Amino acid sequence: MDQIQHKFVQVQGLKHHVAEIGAGPKVVVFLHGFPEIWYSWRYQMICLAKAGFRAIAPDHRGYGLSDPPPVPEKTTFGDLISDLLAILDFLEITKEPGRAEADFGRLDAKRVVRNIYILFSRSEIPIAAESQEIMDLVDLSTPLPPWFTEEDLATYGALYEKSGFQTALQVPYRSLQEYINITEPVVEVPALLIMGEKDYVLKFPGMEDYIKSGKVKEFVPDLDIIYLPEGSHFVQEQSPDEVNQLILTFLNTRIWSELLIQDHCSLSSYICGRSCSKVVVFLHGFPEIWYSWRHQMICLAKAGFRAIAPDYRGYGLSDPPPVPEKTTFGDLTSDLLAILDFLEITKVVLVAKDFGAKPAYMFALLHPEREPGRAEADFGRLDAKRVVRNIYILFSRSEIPIAAENQEIMDLVDLSTPLPPWFTEEDLATYGALYEKSGFQTALQVPYRSLDEDLSITEPVVEVPALLIMGDKDYVFKFPGMEDYIKSGKVKEFVPDLDIIYLPEGSHFVQEQSPDEVNQLILTFLNTRIWS
């Protein structure tokens, strides 16, 4: 883990944390979800770095070590996309608070992360009863997923202690519907989707059909989809070796092999940018931070790639935005752009997890050339570490955690419930520490309160190869229509060239649960679909 370097990039007045490992012309960017931070990609980053890739995993604004936005409740996915663009520009990579906060607030960040990894590593969507909150679904006696160590948990917990969960809950969950104003939402580059067959996400209504039917390829036509039979939602941490290999294969076969061919067609300025660097940026989800990509970053760096993993604004070590509740996916996208600009990166491969897929998708569309509420109150009752603990416990499960009417989501987890076996106390400490810094306001704004932002994208089809790795026990599958949406292939209507891989035992945090497997899948995708 010491091999992973950490940088801070100023984007729109916010300090964004970016984790990076590896060097060379092949760049892969990992985008985390919630409650993840860059840390959730740790396995994939290390793996890809070892395979010669440059792995990058930013913390979104308000996540991990990234600054929270001034008004977290106004944060949108558009912000995340802008952030990503800025980060890539900085790195010189060519571009192609509410109920949850309150629930999380009752617990320390480490416990929130622990709960999330436990809950969302399962194949069912964790749903709290009417009188419960999602955090109440995990008992302290519940063990962490076997692939998520106490050390991992300590890492997550420490970072979320810093950042808090406000920004993490804002983006993605409250800014999913932000309007982006993209008229042609089709991504025209190769993409790889590695997905655990047991990822709870497949349980969302229509999701499995959308992905497995190929409908997703309508928006990402050149998408490769690989399913890991035992994979959970955190597949890159659960099976890092497998995911790393899939990424490397995709990069080497679908990205840089094709780019080299095009380079001979007098497209070198477009293909290679300033130095033909192979840069991979990892975007975390929630409750992850850059750390969740640790395995992939190291792997890609060893493989000759430059791996970068930023903490979103308000996540991990990145500063929180001035107003976390105004943070959107657009902010995260803008942040990424600024980071890339700062790093002088002109071309980049994005690797995203959970809601990090949205800013990655938006970034691909927008740059093909290159209010605190119930959640805040719930999270606020607990320290950041406990909030993260609860989240990892709750959302590592295969069912959607649903709190009862007189409960908050944090009430669903008991202190005796153990962390998922693959999420360590060290991981929890890492998350907790970063969320203590950032808080959860921005995290609750994006993605959860900015899902409806209007991006003004008229043709939302991603035309590049993509890989979805999903755990079959990811609770997301339990959302109405989600499993059908993904497994029927409907998702390929938007990502036509999408590969979907299901990990049978995979939870929502599949990249941390099965880092080796996820790593191998990522490496394979990178080497076969991207840089073959």
PDB file of N, CA and C in Angstrom, residues 264-306:
ATOM      1  N   HIS A 264      -0.902   4.711 -36.298  1.00  0.00           N
ATOM      2  CA  HIS A 264      -0.279   4.578 -37.610  1.00  0.00           C
ATOM      3  C   HIS A 264      -1.137   5.221 -38.690  1.00  0.00           C
ATOM      4  N   CYS A 265      -2.336   5.624 -38.332  1.00  0.00           N
ATOM      5  CA  CYS A 265      -3.227   6.281 -39.288  1.00  0.00           C
ATOM      6  C   CYS A 265      -3.219   7.786 -39.069  1.00  0.00           C
ATOM      7  N   SER A 266      -2.063   8.319 -38.628  1.00  0.00           N
ATOM      8  CA  SER A 266      -1.880   9.749 -38.432  1.00  0.00           C
ATOM      9  C   SER A 266      -2.820  10.338 -37.385  1.00  0.00           C
ATOM     10  N   LEU A 267      -3.127   9.543 -36.376  1.00  0.00           N
ATOM     11  CA  LEU A 267      -3.970  10.039 -35.295  1.00  0.00           C
ATOM     12  C   LEU A 267      -3.188  10.093 -33.989  1.00  0.00           C
ATOM     13  N   SER A 268      -1.881  10.218 -34.098  1.00  0.00           N
ATOM     14  CA  SER A 268      -1.040  10.143 -32.905  1.00  0.00           C
ATOM     15  C   SER A 268      -1.338  11.257 -31.911  1.00  0.00           C
ATOM     16  N   SER A 269      -1.638  12.450 -32.388  1.00  0.00           N
ATOM     17  CA  SER A 269      -1.903  13.548 -31.458  1.00  0.00           C
ATOM     18  C   SER A 269      -3.162  13.279 -30.647  1.00  0.00           C
ATOM     19  N   TYR A 270      -4.120  12.622 -31.240  1.00  0.00           N
ATOM     20  CA  TYR A 270      -5.362  12.290 -30.538  1.00  0.00           C
ATOM     21  C   TYR A 270      -5.171  11.078 -29.650  1.00  0.00           C
ATOM     22  N   ILE A 271      -4.398  10.128 -30.107  1.00  0.00           N
ATOM     23  CA  ILE A 271      -4.238   8.874 -29.387  1.00  0.00           C
ATOM     24  C   ILE A 271      -3.301   9.004 -28.201  1.00  0.00           C
ATOM     25  N   CYS A 272      -2.145   9.577 -28.424  1.00  0.00           N
ATOM     26  CA  CYS A 272      -1.106   9.527 -27.402  1.00  0.00           C
ATOM     27  C   CYS A 272      -1.020  10.756 -26.511  1.00  0.00           C
ATOM     28  N   GLY A 273      -1.628  11.848 -26.935  1.00  0.00           N
ATOM     29  CA  GLY A 273      -1.504  13.055 -26.138  1.00  0.00           C
ATOM     30  C   GLY A 273      -0.069  13.542 -26.178  1.00  0.00           C
ATOM     31  N   ARG A 274       0.382  14.085 -25.060  1.00  0.00           N
ATOM     32  CA  ARG A 274       1.721  14.662 -25.039  1.00  0.00           C
ATOM     33  C   ARG A 274       2.826  13.619 -25.006  1.00  0.00           C
ATOM     34  N   SER A 275       2.575  12.519 -24.318  1.00  0.00           N
ATOM     35  CA  SER A 275       3.663  11.562 -24.135  1.00  0.00           C
ATOM     36  C   SER A 275       3.242  10.119 -24.351  1.00  0.00           C
ATOM     37  N   CYS A 276       2.091   9.912 -24.950  1.00  0.00           N
ATOM     38  CA  CYS A 276       1.590   8.550 -25.169  1.00  0.00           C
ATOM     39  C   CYS A 276       1.496   7.768 -23.868  1.00  0.00           C
ATOM     40  N   SER A 277       1.314   8.458 -22.742  1.00  0.00           N
ATOM     41  CA  SER A 277       1.232   7.788 -21.443  1.00  0.00           C
ATOM     42  C   SER A 277      -0.022   6.941 -21.352  1.00  0.00           C
ATOM     43  N   LYS A 278       0.128   5.797 -20.726  1.00  0.00           N
ATOM     44  CA  LYS A 278      -1.016   4.926 -20.465  1.00  0.00           C
ATOM     45  C   LYS A 278      -1.464   5.180 -19.032  1.00  0.00           C
ATOM     46  N   VAL A 279      -2.471   6.000 -18.901  1.00  0.00           N
ATOM     47  CA  VAL A 279      -2.937   6.415 -17.580  1.00  0.00           C
ATOM     48  C   VAL A 279      -4.303   5.817 -17.290  1.00  0.00           C
ATOM     49  N   VAL A 280      -4.436   5.224 -16.136  1.00  0.00           N
ATOM     50  CA  VAL A 280      -5.708   4.653 -15.698  1.00  0.00           C
ATOM     51  C   VAL A 280      -6.134   5.365 -14.420  1.00  0.00           C
ATOM     52  N   VAL A 281      -7.318   5.951 -14.460  1.00  0.00           N
ATOM     53  CA  VAL A 281      -7.839   6.660 -13.291  1.00  0.00           C
ATOM     54  C   VAL A 281      -8.968   5.847 -12.678  1.00  0.00           C
ATOM     55  N   PHE A 282      -8.862   5.591 -11.401  1.00  0.00           N
ATOM     56  CA  PHE A 282      -9.856   4.811 -10.673  1.00  0.00           C
ATOM     57  C   PHE A 282     -10.793   5.743  -9.905  1.00  0.00           C
ATOM     58  N   LEU A 283     -12.077   5.568 -10.111  1.00  0.00           N
ATOM     59  CA  LEU A 283     -13.081   6.388  -9.441  1.00  0.00           C
ATOM     60  C   LEU A 283     -13.857   5.522  -8.456  1.00  0.00           C
ATOM     61  N   HIS A 284     -13.796   5.908  -7.207  1.00  0.00           N
ATOM     62  CA  HIS A 284     -14.434   5.101  -6.165  1.00  0.00           C
ATOM     63  C   HIS A 284     -15.928   5.368  -6.059  1.00  0.00           C
ATOM     64  N   GLY A 285     -16.586   4.497  -5.328  1.00  0.00           N
ATOM     65  CA  GLY A 285     -18.003   4.681  -5.027  1.00  0.00           C
ATOM     66  C   GLY A 285     -18.165   5.061  -3.574  1.00  0.00           C
ATOM     67  N   PHE A 286     -19.262   4.651  -2.985  1.00  0.00           N
ATOM     68  CA  PHE A 286     -19.503   4.907  -1.565  1.00  0.00           C
ATOM     69  C   PHE A 286     -19.760   3.581  -0.884  1.00  0.00           C
ATOM     70  N   PRO A 287     -19.179   3.339   0.272  1.00  0.00           N
ATOM     71  CA  PRO A 287     -18.413   4.268   1.101  1.00  0.00           C
ATOM     72  C   PRO A 287     -16.928   4.272   0.776  1.00  0.00           C
ATOM     73  N   GLU A 288     -16.590   3.791  -0.378  1.00  0.00           N
ATOM     74  CA  GLU A 288     -15.188   3.682  -0.729  1.00  0.00           C
ATOM     75  C   GLU A 288     -14.507   5.035  -0.904  1.00  0.00           C
ATOM     76  N   ILE A 289     -13.195   4.995  -0.845  1.00  0.00           N
ATOM     77  CA  ILE A 289     -12.342   6.125  -1.151  1.00  0.00           C
ATOM     78  C   ILE A 289     -11.277   5.596  -2.110  1.00  0.00           C
ATOM     79  N   TRP A 290     -10.284   6.385  -2.406  1.00  0.00           N
ATOM     80  CA  TRP A 290      -9.244   5.934  -3.337  1.00  0.00           C
ATOM     81  C   TRP A 290      -8.692   4.574  -2.913  1.00  0.00           C
ATOM     82  N   TYR A 291      -8.657   4.356  -1.614  1.00  0.00           N
ATOM     83  CA  TYR A 291      -8.074   3.143  -1.030  1.00  0.00           C
ATOM     84  C   TYR A 291      -8.709   1.862  -1.557  1.00  0.00           C
ATOM     85  N   SER A 292      -9.960   1.944  -1.943  1.00  0.00           N
ATOM     86  CA  SER A 292     -10.642   0.736  -2.414  1.00  0.00           C
ATOM     87  C   SER A 292     -10.029   0.206  -3.707  1.00  0.00           C
ATOM     88  N   TRP A 293      -9.262   1.054  -4.383  1.00  0.00           N
ATOM     89  CA  TRP A 293      -8.612   0.650  -5.635  1.00  0.00           C
ATOM     90  C   TRP A 293      -7.154   0.251  -5.414  1.00  0.00           C
ATOM     91  N   ARG A 294      -6.761   0.125  -4.156  1.00  0.00           N
ATOM     92  CA  ARG A 294      -5.361  -0.144  -3.837  1.00  0.00           C
ATOM     93  C   ARG A 294      -4.802  -1.358  -4.591  1.00  0.00           C
ATOM     94  N   HIS A 295      -5.572  -2.434  -4.633  1.00  0.00           N
ATOM     95  CA  HIS A 295      -5.084  -3.646  -5.295  1.00  0.00           C
ATOM     96  C   HIS A 295      -4.862  -3.412  -6.789  1.00  0.00           C
ATOM     97  N   GLN A 296      -5.814  -2.734  -7.410  1.00  0.00           N
ATOM     98  CA  GLN A 296      -5.729  -2.508  -8.849  1.00  0.00           C
ATOM     99  C   GLN A 296      -4.605  -1.524  -9.197  1.00  0.00           C
ATOM    100  N   MET A 297      -4.432  -0.506  -8.375  1.00  0.00           N
ATOM    101  CA  MET A 297      -3.397   0.490  -8.656  1.00  0.00           C
ATOM    102  C   MET A 297      -2.011  -0.146  -8.632  1.00  0.00           C
ATOM    103  N   ILE A 298      -1.759  -0.931  -7.611  1.00  0.00           N
ATOM    104  CA  ILE A 298      -0.456  -1.580  -7.497  1.00  0.00           C
ATOM    105  C   ILE A 298      -0.237  -2.557  -8.652  1.00  0.00           C
ATOM    106  N   CYS A 299      -1.288  -3.292  -8.966  1.00  0.00           N
ATOM    107  CA  CYS A 299      -1.195  -4.262 -10.060  1.00  0.00           C
ATOM    108  C   CYS A 299      -0.885  -3.574 -11.382  1.00  0.00           C
ATOM    109  N   LEU A 300      -1.625  -2.518 -11.695  1.00  0.00           N
ATOM    110  CA  LEU A 300      -1.415  -1.826 -12.961  1.00  0.00           C
ATOM    111  C   LEU A 300      -0.057  -1.136 -13.016  1.00  0.00           C
ATOM    112  N   ALA A 301       0.364  -0.603 -11.882  1.00  0.00           N
ATOM    113  CA  ALA A 301       1.664   0.057 -11.848  1.00  0.00           C
ATOM    114  C   ALA A 301       2.773  -0.951 -12.155  1.00  0.00           C
ATOM    115  N   LYS A 302       2.652  -2.134 -11.589  1.00  0.00           N
ATOM    116  CA  LYS A 302       3.645  -3.176 -11.854  1.00  0.00           C
ATOM    117  C   LYS A 302       3.604  -3.615 -13.311  1.00  0.00           C
ATOM    118  N   ALA A 303       2.434  -3.436 -13.927  1.00  0.00           N
ATOM    119  CA  ALA A 303       2.285  -3.823 -15.330  1.00  0.00           C
ATOM    120  C   ALA A 303       2.678  -2.695 -16.272  1.00  0.00           C
ATOM    121  N   GLY A 304       3.187  -1.589 -15.703  1.00  0.00           N
ATOM    122  CA  GLY A 304       3.662  -0.503 -16.545  1.00  0.00           C
ATOM    123  C   GLY A 304       2.693   0.626 -16.782  1.00  0.00           C
ATOM    124  N   PHE A 305       1.560   0.612 -16.096  1.00  0.00           N
ATOM    125  CA  PHE A 305       0.580   1.674 -16.255  1.00  0.00           C
ATOM    126  C   PHE A 305       0.758   2.734 -15.166  1.00  0.00           C
ATOM    127  N   ARG A 306       0.231   3.896 -15.439  1.00  0.00           N
ATOM    128  CA  ARG A 306       0.182   4.947 -14.429  1.00  0.00           C
ATOM    129  C   ARG A 306      -1.221   4.910 -13.840  1.00  0.00           C
TER     130      ARG A 306
END
